[in-house]
Structures are given as structure tokens and as C-alpha cells.
């Protein structure tokens, strides 16, 4: 055992909140608490009422040397702040075992006891280790709840297969405490490896819209898919991400701060406001180069055979960022219809960029509104890299990796 414990070096000094719900595997949570303590973690335990039917709070109290939180309204002196204090304490929340009932409540944001309320209040990463009868686990309701939680960024620990307490055999066993501790250790190891930890990145997305009158606007076909994928990837790599997006039907990515704008001028102001304090900007938005010089107060009537709308130039946001550049890493996009590499290289120089992602918009499946893209990436001082058609999510990962490389080169 002691050799095993010594392997969990990344757990040392970490603040872990262990939530125990009412499954027969609750007894294994005691060994887990003990392992975490022996690995040097600071552990607080929360138990649901059902969990206390299986194992006593006193066990955890003895193991952790800390009071165990059980009741939302137990101690009148501090019940109002307890869930908030615990939510803030945690660097990681692990729910082991997590019952089907708990998963359903968490997936729906129900907060009817101390544990589920704390789950809503915390910003710490949450791991859940589901444990239940195999049919309950396979049930569509449970699977959908797990999917919902996964989508929201919960880390789901795969249940083991084998003998179940109900007498049958199948998938649903809580993994052994050593295995759970190994997963927790891995979580903290990954955190340490995230190269964008502590960095602030602005990502722009979508196509700006420029009003003509109260009902009409000039727009473009950008969907926002590329920028949203980049924002997600940057967040996954540990960055604090501000996504400034022109209208898009896409939902806010988990963990990313989103500012929704409409026009190029609004995007300009939102980006510039945060520029000084950021480490880089990735401008994937399709910014309208022109806007209507005058926006009609009333809907324009179709009286004449022809209609002329005078346009004036919008600011080139990226160009301005390039002029004001200090330590920031700037990434631009170039949508071209010919001479891709030459135009992109020229744009990179003119706008004082560190990297440019160029795509030929005449190629099917590349560019606006598609789920895929085919690009050439030029990084300052390197040869151009040509990539095949790939999902935008994969491309986002490639772009962030190159961004990290530039950042590392400067430190
Ligand atoms: O010059 P061009 O429009 O081709 O450059 C494209 C790059 O510049 C993109 O990264 C786009 O987000 C950015 N851009 C901008 N402001 C504009 C036009 C484009 O920041 N008005």
C-alpha cells in the first residue's frame, strides 16, 4: 500500500471535497478518504442522508480529523454559509459513489440538500464515480444525465464491471479506492501540464452584422463554429478565455466568459477594453469591412427602382491590435480565393501578427458554416504548414498548440 501511496504525488497539499451518496459502495469512500489524507491532501467530506444509512459520519470524521457536513439546516449557527464555504474550499470535488438519484439531481440543477447545493455553488472541477445496479446504469435516463454532466465539463469515472451487491454481475461497480486516487492524481497532473494556466486569451467569433435600418442589416455567412471551438480548446488548456462573438446560434462554451456583440464597432470596443491585460488574441471573427454611413430610423420603403446605400470603413481591429502590441500574441485568419500563401504572409506582416491561419474558401468543406476546414498555418519565422481537411474542433487544438509554442518560446 505505501508504495502505491507514494505514487500519488500530485495530490499532496490539494484541497479535496469528497461527496458521499447513498450506495452500498459508500464504505469504499472511507478507504478513499484515508488514501487521500495519507497522500497529503486536505479532505472535507459531505454526506447525503442516504449515505449515512450505509456508513457513519463519525468514520469520516475520524479519518479526516474534520467535521463532516451532512445537513443543510443542521447547525443554525453556520448553515447559511456552509455550502458556499465548502464550495470555495474545494480545488476538486469528487462524488464517490454517485448514485443514479444524485446524477439525476445534478444534471437538472436540483439543490435539495447540502451536497447538491454545494455542487451548484462551486466553480471547482467535479469528478463523479457512478456506482449502481447495471440496469440502472444502462437506463436511458441515467445515460442521458451522464451525457449532460459530461457536456458541462464533469469528469465521469467509468464504473467497473463485476459482481454487484444486488447479486448480479455487470457494469456498475465503484472502482477500487486506489484506482479512484490514481484518477484524482492524474487530474492534478494534467492541471500542472496545462500550458495556458494563468493566461488570459481573447477569442473572437462569428460574423458581425451592420444595420441599415431597424429591420435590415449587412451580414456574412460565418457561423462562429471555428471561434467557439478555439475558445473551448483554450479553456481546456487552462486559459481564462473571453469569447467576443458576433451573433451565433451556438451555446456558450463551458467555463468561458462570453460577450455577445453585433457590429464591428461593438466588437472593437469589447476587445480593446480587455486587450492590455491579455496574453493573446485569436481573431477568427469575420468582421465586416464596411458599415452603413447612415442607419435609417424607419424601415426603408421600396419606392425607387434602385437604392444606394453609402458605406464607410470599419476599423480593422486586428491591425489596431498589431499597432498597440506589447507582449500579446496575435493570431489572425485569412479567407482567400487565390494565392493563399502569398496573401496570408503579406497580411501577417501588415497586421504585425505572430501566426495566421489561411483557408481557401472556394474549397468544399472549408471555411464558412462548415464543420470542417482545410488550412495553411504560417507562424512567424517558420515554414508554412499545410493541413488536410479536418473537423474544426481538431483544428482548434492545433492552433492552440502552436499558440502555446510561441508563448513558451518567449518565457
Ligand atoms: O484583412 P482581412 O479582412 O482579410 O483580415 C482578416 C483578419 O483580420 C481576420 O483575423 C479578421 O478577424 C480580422 N479583421 C479585423 N477587423 C476587420 C476586418 C478583419 O480584425 N475590420
Coordinates of C-alpha atoms and ligand atoms in Angstrom, one line a residue:
X1 CA 0.0 0.0 0.0
X2 CA 2.7 2.5 0.9
X3 CA 4.5 2.2 -2.4
X4 CA 1.2 2.9 -4.1
X5 CA 0.5 6.0 -2.0
X6 CA 3.9 7.4 -2.9
X7 CA 2.8 7.4 -6.5
X8 CA 0.1 10.0 -5.8
X9 CA 2.5 12.9 -5.5
X10 CA 0.3 15.4 -7.3
X11 CA -2.4 15.1 -4.6
X12 CA -0.1 16.5 -1.9
X13 CA -1.4 19.8 -0.5
X14 CA -4.6 19.8 -2.6
X15 CA -8.0 20.7 -1.1
X16 CA -10.4 18.0 -2.0
X17 CA -14.1 17.8 -1.2
X18 CA -15.4 14.2 -1.1
X19 CA -19.1 13.8 -1.6
X20 CA -20.6 10.5 -0.5
X21 CA -24.1 9.5 -1.7
X22 CA -26.2 6.6 -0.6
X23 CA -25.0 3.5 -2.4
X24 CA -23.7 0.2 -0.9
X25 CA -20.2 1.2 -2.2
X26 CA -20.2 4.1 0.3
X27 CA -17.9 2.1 2.5
X28 CA -15.2 2.3 -0.2
X29 CA -15.3 6.1 0.2
X30 CA -13.7 5.7 3.7
X31 CA -10.7 4.0 2.2
X32 CA -10.5 6.7 -0.5
X33 CA -10.6 9.4 2.2
X34 CA -7.9 7.6 4.1
X35 CA -5.7 7.3 0.9
X36 CA -6.1 11.0 0.1
X37 CA -5.2 12.0 3.6
X38 CA -2.1 9.8 3.5
X39 CA -1.2 11.3 0.2
X40 CA -1.1 14.7 1.8
X41 CA -4.5 16.2 0.7
X42 CA -6.7 18.3 2.9
X43 CA -10.0 16.5 2.7
X44 CA -13.5 17.6 3.7
X45 CA -16.4 15.2 3.5
X46 CA -20.1 15.7 2.7
X47 CA -22.6 13.0 3.0
X48 CA -26.2 12.7 2.0
X49 CA -28.8 11.4 4.4
X50 CA -28.9 8.1 2.4
X51 CA -25.1 7.7 2.6
X52 CA -25.4 7.8 6.4
X53 CA -27.6 4.7 6.3
X54 CA -24.6 2.8 4.9
X55 CA -21.7 4.3 6.8
X56 CA -21.5 6.7 9.7
X57 CA -20.3 10.3 9.5
X58 CA -18.0 9.5 12.5
X59 CA -15.9 7.2 10.3
X60 CA -15.0 10.1 8.0
X61 CA -14.6 12.5 10.9
X62 CA -12.0 10.2 12.5
X63 CA -10.2 9.7 9.2
X64 CA -10.0 13.3 8.1
X65 CA -9.9 15.0 11.5
X66 CA -12.5 17.4 10.3
X67 CA -16.3 17.8 11.0
X68 CA -18.4 16.1 8.3
X69 CA -21.1 18.1 6.7
X70 CA -24.4 16.4 6.4
X71 CA -27.3 18.8 7.0
X72 CA -28.4 21.8 5.1
X73 CA -30.2 23.1 8.1
X74 CA -28.4 21.2 10.9
X75 CA -26.4 23.8 12.8
X76 CA -28.3 27.0 13.0
X77 CA -25.1 28.9 13.6
X78 CA -23.5 28.3 10.2
X79 CA -26.0 26.6 7.9
X80 CA -26.4 29.7 5.7
X81 CA -22.8 29.8 4.6
X82 CA -21.6 26.2 4.9
X83 CA -22.3 25.1 1.3
X84 CA -20.7 28.3 0.0
X85 CA -17.6 27.9 2.2
X86 CA -17.2 24.3 1.1
X87 CA -17.7 25.2 -2.5
X88 CA -14.9 27.7 -2.2
X89 CA -12.6 25.5 -0.3
X90 CA -12.5 22.8 -2.9
X91 CA -9.9 22.6 -5.7
X92 CA -11.6 19.4 -6.7
X93 CA -14.9 17.9 -5.9
X94 CA -15.2 14.1 -6.2
X95 CA -18.5 12.3 -5.7
X96 CA -17.9 8.6 -4.9
X97 CA -20.1 6.7 -5.0
X98 CA -22.5 8.7 -7.1
X99 CA -26.0 7.2 -7.2
X100 CA -28.4 7.4 -10.1
X101 CA -30.5 9.8 -7.9
X102 CA -27.6 12.1 -7.4
X103 CA -26.7 12.1 -11.1
X104 CA -30.3 13.0 -12.0
X105 CA -30.4 15.8 -9.5
X106 CA -27.0 17.2 -10.5
X107 CA -28.0 17.0 -14.2
X108 CA -31.1 19.1 -13.5
X109 CA -29.6 21.6 -11.1
X110 CA -31.8 20.4 -8.2
X111 CA -30.4 21.6 -4.9
X112 CA -32.4 20.0 -2.2
X113 CA -29.6 19.0 0.2
X114 CA -26.2 20.2 1.2
X115 CA -24.3 18.1 -1.3
X116 CA -26.4 19.1 -4.4
X117 CA -26.4 22.7 -3.3
X118 CA -22.7 22.8 -3.0
X119 CA -22.3 21.2 -6.5
X120 CA -24.2 24.2 -7.9
X121 CA -22.2 26.7 -5.9
X122 CA -18.7 25.5 -6.7
X123 CA -16.5 26.5 -9.6
X124 CA -14.1 23.7 -8.9
X125 CA -13.8 20.8 -11.3
X126 CA -16.2 18.0 -10.4
X127 CA -15.4 14.3 -10.8
X128 CA -18.2 11.7 -10.4
X129 CA -17.8 8.0 -9.9
X130 CA -21.2 6.4 -10.7
X131 CA -22.0 3.2 -8.9
X132 CA -25.2 1.3 -9.1
X133 CA -27.0 -1.8 -10.4
X134 CA -26.1 -2.5 -14.1
X135 CA -29.7 -1.9 -15.4
X136 CA -30.0 1.4 -13.5
X137 CA -26.7 2.4 -15.1
X138 CA -27.7 1.3 -18.6
X139 CA -31.1 3.1 -18.2
X140 CA -31.6 5.8 -20.8
X141 CA -32.4 8.4 -18.1
X142 CA -29.1 7.7 -16.3
X143 CA -27.1 7.7 -19.5
X144 CA -28.7 11.0 -20.6
X145 CA -27.9 12.5 -17.3
X146 CA -24.3 11.4 -17.5
X147 CA -24.1 12.8 -21.0
X148 CA -25.5 16.2 -19.8
X149 CA -22.9 16.2 -17.0
X150 CA -20.1 15.3 -19.3
X151 CA -21.1 18.1 -21.7
X152 CA -21.0 20.5 -18.8
X153 CA -17.4 19.5 -18.1
X154 CA -17.9 17.0 -15.3
X155 CA -15.2 14.2 -15.3
X156 CA -17.0 10.9 -15.3
X157 CA -15.1 7.9 -13.9
X158 CA -16.0 4.8 -15.7
X159 CA -17.6 2.2 -13.4
X160 CA -16.0 -1.3 -13.2
X161 CA -17.7 -4.5 -14.3
X162 CA -18.0 -7.5 -12.0
X163 CA -20.0 -8.8 -9.1
X164 CA -22.7 -6.3 -7.9
X165 CA -24.1 -6.0 -4.4
X166 CA -27.6 -6.9 -5.7
X167 CA -26.3 -10.4 -6.5
X168 CA -26.0 -10.0 -10.3
X169 CA -22.9 -9.4 -12.3
X170 CA -22.4 -6.5 -14.7
X171 CA -21.2 -2.9 -15.1
X172 CA -21.8 -0.6 -12.2
X173 CA -19.1 -1.3 -9.5
X174 CA -17.3 1.6 -7.9
X175 CA -13.6 1.3 -8.9
X176 CA -11.3 0.4 -6.0
X177 CA -10.1 3.4 -3.9
X178 CA -6.6 3.1 -5.3
X179 CA -8.0 3.4 -8.8
X180 CA -10.0 6.5 -7.8
X181 CA -7.0 8.1 -6.1
X182 CA -5.0 7.4 -9.3
X183 CA -7.6 9.2 -11.3
X184 CA -7.5 12.2 -8.9
X185 CA -3.8 12.2 -9.1
X186 CA -4.0 12.2 -12.9
X187 CA -6.4 15.1 -12.7
X188 CA -3.9 17.2 -10.8
X189 CA -1.0 16.0 -13.0
X190 CA -2.9 17.2 -16.1
X191 CA -3.6 20.5 -14.4
X192 CA 0.1 21.0 -14.0
X193 CA 0.8 20.2 -17.6
X194 CA -1.7 22.7 -18.9
X195 CA 0.4 25.3 -20.6
X196 CA -2.1 28.1 -20.6
X197 CA -2.8 28.0 -16.9
X198 CA -2.9 31.6 -15.6
X199 CA -3.0 33.1 -19.2
X200 CA -5.8 35.3 -20.5
X201 CA -6.9 34.9 -24.1
X202 CA -9.4 36.8 -26.1
X203 CA -11.1 34.9 -29.0
X204 CA -13.5 36.5 -31.4
X205 CA -16.0 34.5 -33.4
X206 CA -19.0 34.8 -35.8
X207 CA -19.8 37.4 -38.5
X208 CA -20.6 40.9 -37.4
X209 CA -23.8 42.4 -38.6
X210 CA -24.1 46.0 -39.7
X211 CA -27.6 47.6 -39.6
X212 CA -29.1 49.5 -42.5
X213 CA -32.5 50.3 -40.9
X214 CA -34.4 48.9 -37.9
X215 CA -35.1 45.6 -39.6
X216 CA -32.3 45.0 -42.1
X217 CA -28.5 44.5 -41.9
X218 CA -25.5 43.6 -43.9
X219 CA -24.1 40.3 -42.7
X220 CA -21.9 37.4 -43.8
X221 CA -22.1 33.6 -43.6
X222 CA -19.8 33.0 -40.7
X223 CA -21.3 30.6 -38.1
X224 CA -18.9 31.1 -35.2
X225 CA -18.0 27.4 -35.2
X226 CA -14.3 27.9 -35.6
X227 CA -14.0 30.6 -32.9
X228 CA -16.2 28.7 -30.4
X229 CA -14.0 25.6 -30.9
X230 CA -10.9 27.7 -30.3
X231 CA -12.4 29.2 -27.1
X232 CA -13.2 25.7 -25.8
X233 CA -9.7 24.4 -26.7
X234 CA -8.0 27.4 -25.0
X235 CA -10.1 26.8 -21.9
X236 CA -9.2 23.1 -21.9
X237 CA -5.6 24.1 -21.9
X238 CA -6.1 26.1 -18.8
X239 CA -6.6 29.7 -20.1
X240 CA -9.0 32.2 -18.8
X241 CA -11.0 32.8 -22.0
X242 CA -13.0 35.8 -23.1
X243 CA -15.1 35.0 -26.2
X244 CA -16.3 38.1 -28.0
X245 CA -18.8 36.8 -30.5
X246 CA -21.0 38.3 -33.2
X247 CA -24.5 36.7 -33.5
X248 CA -24.2 32.9 -33.5
X249 CA -26.7 30.2 -32.6
X250 CA -24.0 28.3 -30.7
X251 CA -24.4 27.9 -26.9
X252 CA -21.8 29.5 -24.6
X253 CA -18.9 27.0 -24.2
X254 CA -18.5 25.7 -20.6
X255 CA -16.2 27.7 -18.4
X256 CA -15.7 30.5 -21.0
X257 CA -16.8 34.1 -20.4
X258 CA -18.9 35.2 -23.4
X259 CA -19.7 38.8 -24.6
X260 CA -22.2 38.9 -27.4
X261 CA -21.9 41.8 -29.8
X262 CA -23.5 42.7 -33.2
X263 CA -21.4 45.2 -35.1
X264 CA -17.7 45.6 -35.8
X265 CA -17.6 48.7 -33.7
X266 CA -19.0 46.9 -30.7
X267 CA -16.5 44.0 -31.2
X268 CA -13.7 46.6 -31.5
X269 CA -14.7 48.1 -28.1
X270 CA -15.2 44.8 -26.3
X271 CA -11.8 43.5 -27.5
X272 CA -9.9 46.7 -26.9
X273 CA -11.3 47.0 -23.3
X274 CA -9.5 43.8 -22.3
X275 CA -6.5 44.0 -24.6
X276 CA -3.9 45.4 -22.3
X277 CA -4.4 42.7 -19.7
X278 CA -4.5 39.8 -22.0
X279 CA -1.7 37.4 -23.3
X280 CA -3.1 37.0 -26.7
X281 CA -6.0 37.5 -29.2
X282 CA -7.2 35.0 -31.7
X283 CA -9.3 36.9 -34.2
X284 CA -11.4 34.3 -36.0
X285 CA -14.4 36.6 -36.4
X286 CA -15.5 37.6 -39.9
X287 CA -15.5 41.4 -39.3
X288 CA -17.5 43.5 -41.8
X289 CA -15.1 45.8 -43.6
X290 CA -17.8 48.4 -44.1
X291 CA -20.9 49.7 -42.3
X292 CA -23.8 51.9 -43.5
X293 CA -22.8 55.5 -43.2
X294 CA -26.3 56.4 -42.0
X295 CA -28.7 54.0 -40.3
X296 CA -32.3 54.9 -41.2
X297 CA -34.5 55.5 -38.2
X298 CA -37.5 54.0 -40.1
X299 CA -37.8 50.9 -42.3
X300 CA -36.6 51.9 -45.8
X301 CA -39.6 51.8 -48.3
X302 CA -39.3 50.2 -51.7
X303 CA -40.3 53.3 -53.6
X304 CA -37.4 53.7 -56.1
X305 CA -36.2 51.2 -58.8
X306 CA -32.7 51.4 -57.4
X307 CA -31.4 52.1 -53.9
X308 CA -27.9 53.3 -53.0
X309 CA -26.6 52.8 -49.5
X310 CA -23.4 54.6 -48.8
X311 CA -20.9 52.6 -46.8
X312 CA -18.0 53.7 -44.7
X313 CA -15.0 51.8 -43.5
X314 CA -15.0 49.9 -40.2
X315 CA -11.8 49.9 -38.1
X316 CA -9.5 46.9 -38.8
X317 CA -9.5 45.6 -35.3
X318 CA -6.6 43.3 -35.8
X319 CA -4.5 45.9 -37.5
X320 CA -5.1 48.2 -34.5
X321 CA -4.1 45.4 -32.1
X322 CA -0.9 44.9 -34.1
X323 CA -0.1 48.6 -33.7
X324 CA -0.6 48.5 -30.0
X325 CA 1.0 45.2 -29.4
X326 CA 3.1 44.8 -26.3
X327 CA 3.6 41.2 -25.0
X328 CA 0.4 39.9 -26.7
X329 CA 0.4 37.0 -29.2
X330 CA -1.8 37.9 -32.2
X331 CA -3.4 35.3 -34.4
X332 CA -5.4 36.3 -37.5
X333 CA -7.4 34.4 -40.1
X334 CA -7.3 34.9 -43.8
X335 CA -10.1 33.8 -46.0
X336 CA -8.8 33.9 -49.6
X337 CA -9.9 32.7 -53.0
X338 CA -6.5 32.6 -54.7
X339 CA -2.8 32.9 -54.0
X340 CA -3.5 31.7 -50.4
X341 CA 0.1 31.6 -49.0
X342 CA 1.3 34.9 -50.5
X343 CA -1.7 36.9 -49.4
X344 CA -1.7 35.4 -45.9
X345 CA 2.1 36.0 -45.5
X346 CA 1.6 39.7 -46.6
X347 CA -1.4 40.1 -44.2
X348 CA 0.6 38.6 -41.3
X349 CA 3.3 41.2 -41.9
X350 CA 1.0 44.2 -42.5
X351 CA -1.0 43.4 -39.3
X352 CA 2.0 42.6 -37.2
X353 CA 0.8 39.1 -36.4
X354 CA 2.6 36.1 -34.8
X355 CA 0.5 33.5 -36.7
X356 CA -2.0 33.4 -39.5
X357 CA -4.5 30.7 -40.4
X358 CA -5.4 30.8 -44.0
X359 CA -8.0 29.0 -45.9
X360 CA -9.2 28.9 -49.5
X361 CA -12.9 29.5 -49.2
X362 CA -13.5 28.1 -52.7
X363 CA -12.8 24.5 -51.5
X364 CA -15.8 22.5 -50.5
X365 CA -16.0 21.8 -46.7
X366 CA -13.6 24.6 -45.9
X367 CA -14.5 27.8 -44.3
X368 CA -17.8 29.5 -43.5
X369 CA -20.5 27.5 -41.9
X370 CA -18.9 24.1 -42.4
X371 CA -17.9 21.8 -39.5
X372 CA -14.6 21.2 -41.3
X373 CA -11.8 23.3 -42.6
X374 CA -8.7 23.0 -44.6
X375 CA -6.0 25.4 -43.8
X376 CA -2.4 26.6 -44.1
X377 CA -0.8 27.9 -41.0
X378 CA 2.1 30.3 -41.1
X379 CA 3.9 31.1 -37.8
X380 CA 6.4 33.9 -37.7
X381 CA 9.9 32.6 -38.6
X382 CA 8.6 29.1 -39.7
X383 CA 7.8 27.4 -42.9
X384 CA 4.1 27.3 -43.8
X385 CA 2.3 24.1 -42.7
X386 CA -0.4 22.6 -44.9
X387 CA -3.1 20.6 -43.3
X388 CA -5.7 18.3 -44.8
X389 CA -9.5 18.8 -44.4
X390 CA -10.3 18.2 -40.7
X391 CA -13.0 18.9 -38.1
X392 CA -12.9 22.5 -36.7
X393 CA -12.6 21.1 -33.2
X394 CA -9.3 19.3 -34.2
X395 CA -8.0 22.4 -36.0
X396 CA -8.8 24.4 -32.8
X397 CA -6.5 22.1 -30.9
X398 CA -3.7 22.5 -33.5
X399 CA -4.0 26.3 -33.4
X400 CA -3.8 26.4 -29.5
X401 CA -0.8 24.0 -29.6
X402 CA 1.0 26.4 -31.9
X403 CA -0.1 29.4 -29.7
X404 CA 1.4 27.6 -26.7
X405 CA 4.7 27.1 -28.6
X406 CA 5.0 30.8 -29.3
X407 CA 4.2 31.6 -25.7
X408 CA 6.8 29.1 -24.4
X409 CA 9.4 30.5 -26.7
X410 CA 9.1 33.8 -25.0
X411 CA 9.3 32.7 -21.4
Ligands
LIG1 O1 -7.8 41.9 -44.0 P1 -8.7 40.7 -43.8 O2 -10.1 41.1 -43.5 O3 -8.6 39.7 -44.8 O4 -8.1 40.1 -42.5 C1 -8.7 39.0 -41.8 C2 -8.3 39.1 -40.3 O5 -8.5 40.4 -39.8 C3 -9.2 38.2 -39.5 O6 -8.5 37.6 -38.4 C4 -10.3 39.2 -39.0 O7 -10.8 38.7 -37.8 C5 -9.5 40.4 -38.9 N1 -10.3 41.7 -39.1 C6 -10.5 42.6 -38.2 N2 -11.1 43.8 -38.4 C7 -11.7 44.0 -39.6 C8 -11.5 43.0 -40.7 C9 -10.8 41.9 -40.4 O8 -10.0 42.4 -37.1 N3 -12.4 45.1 -39.9

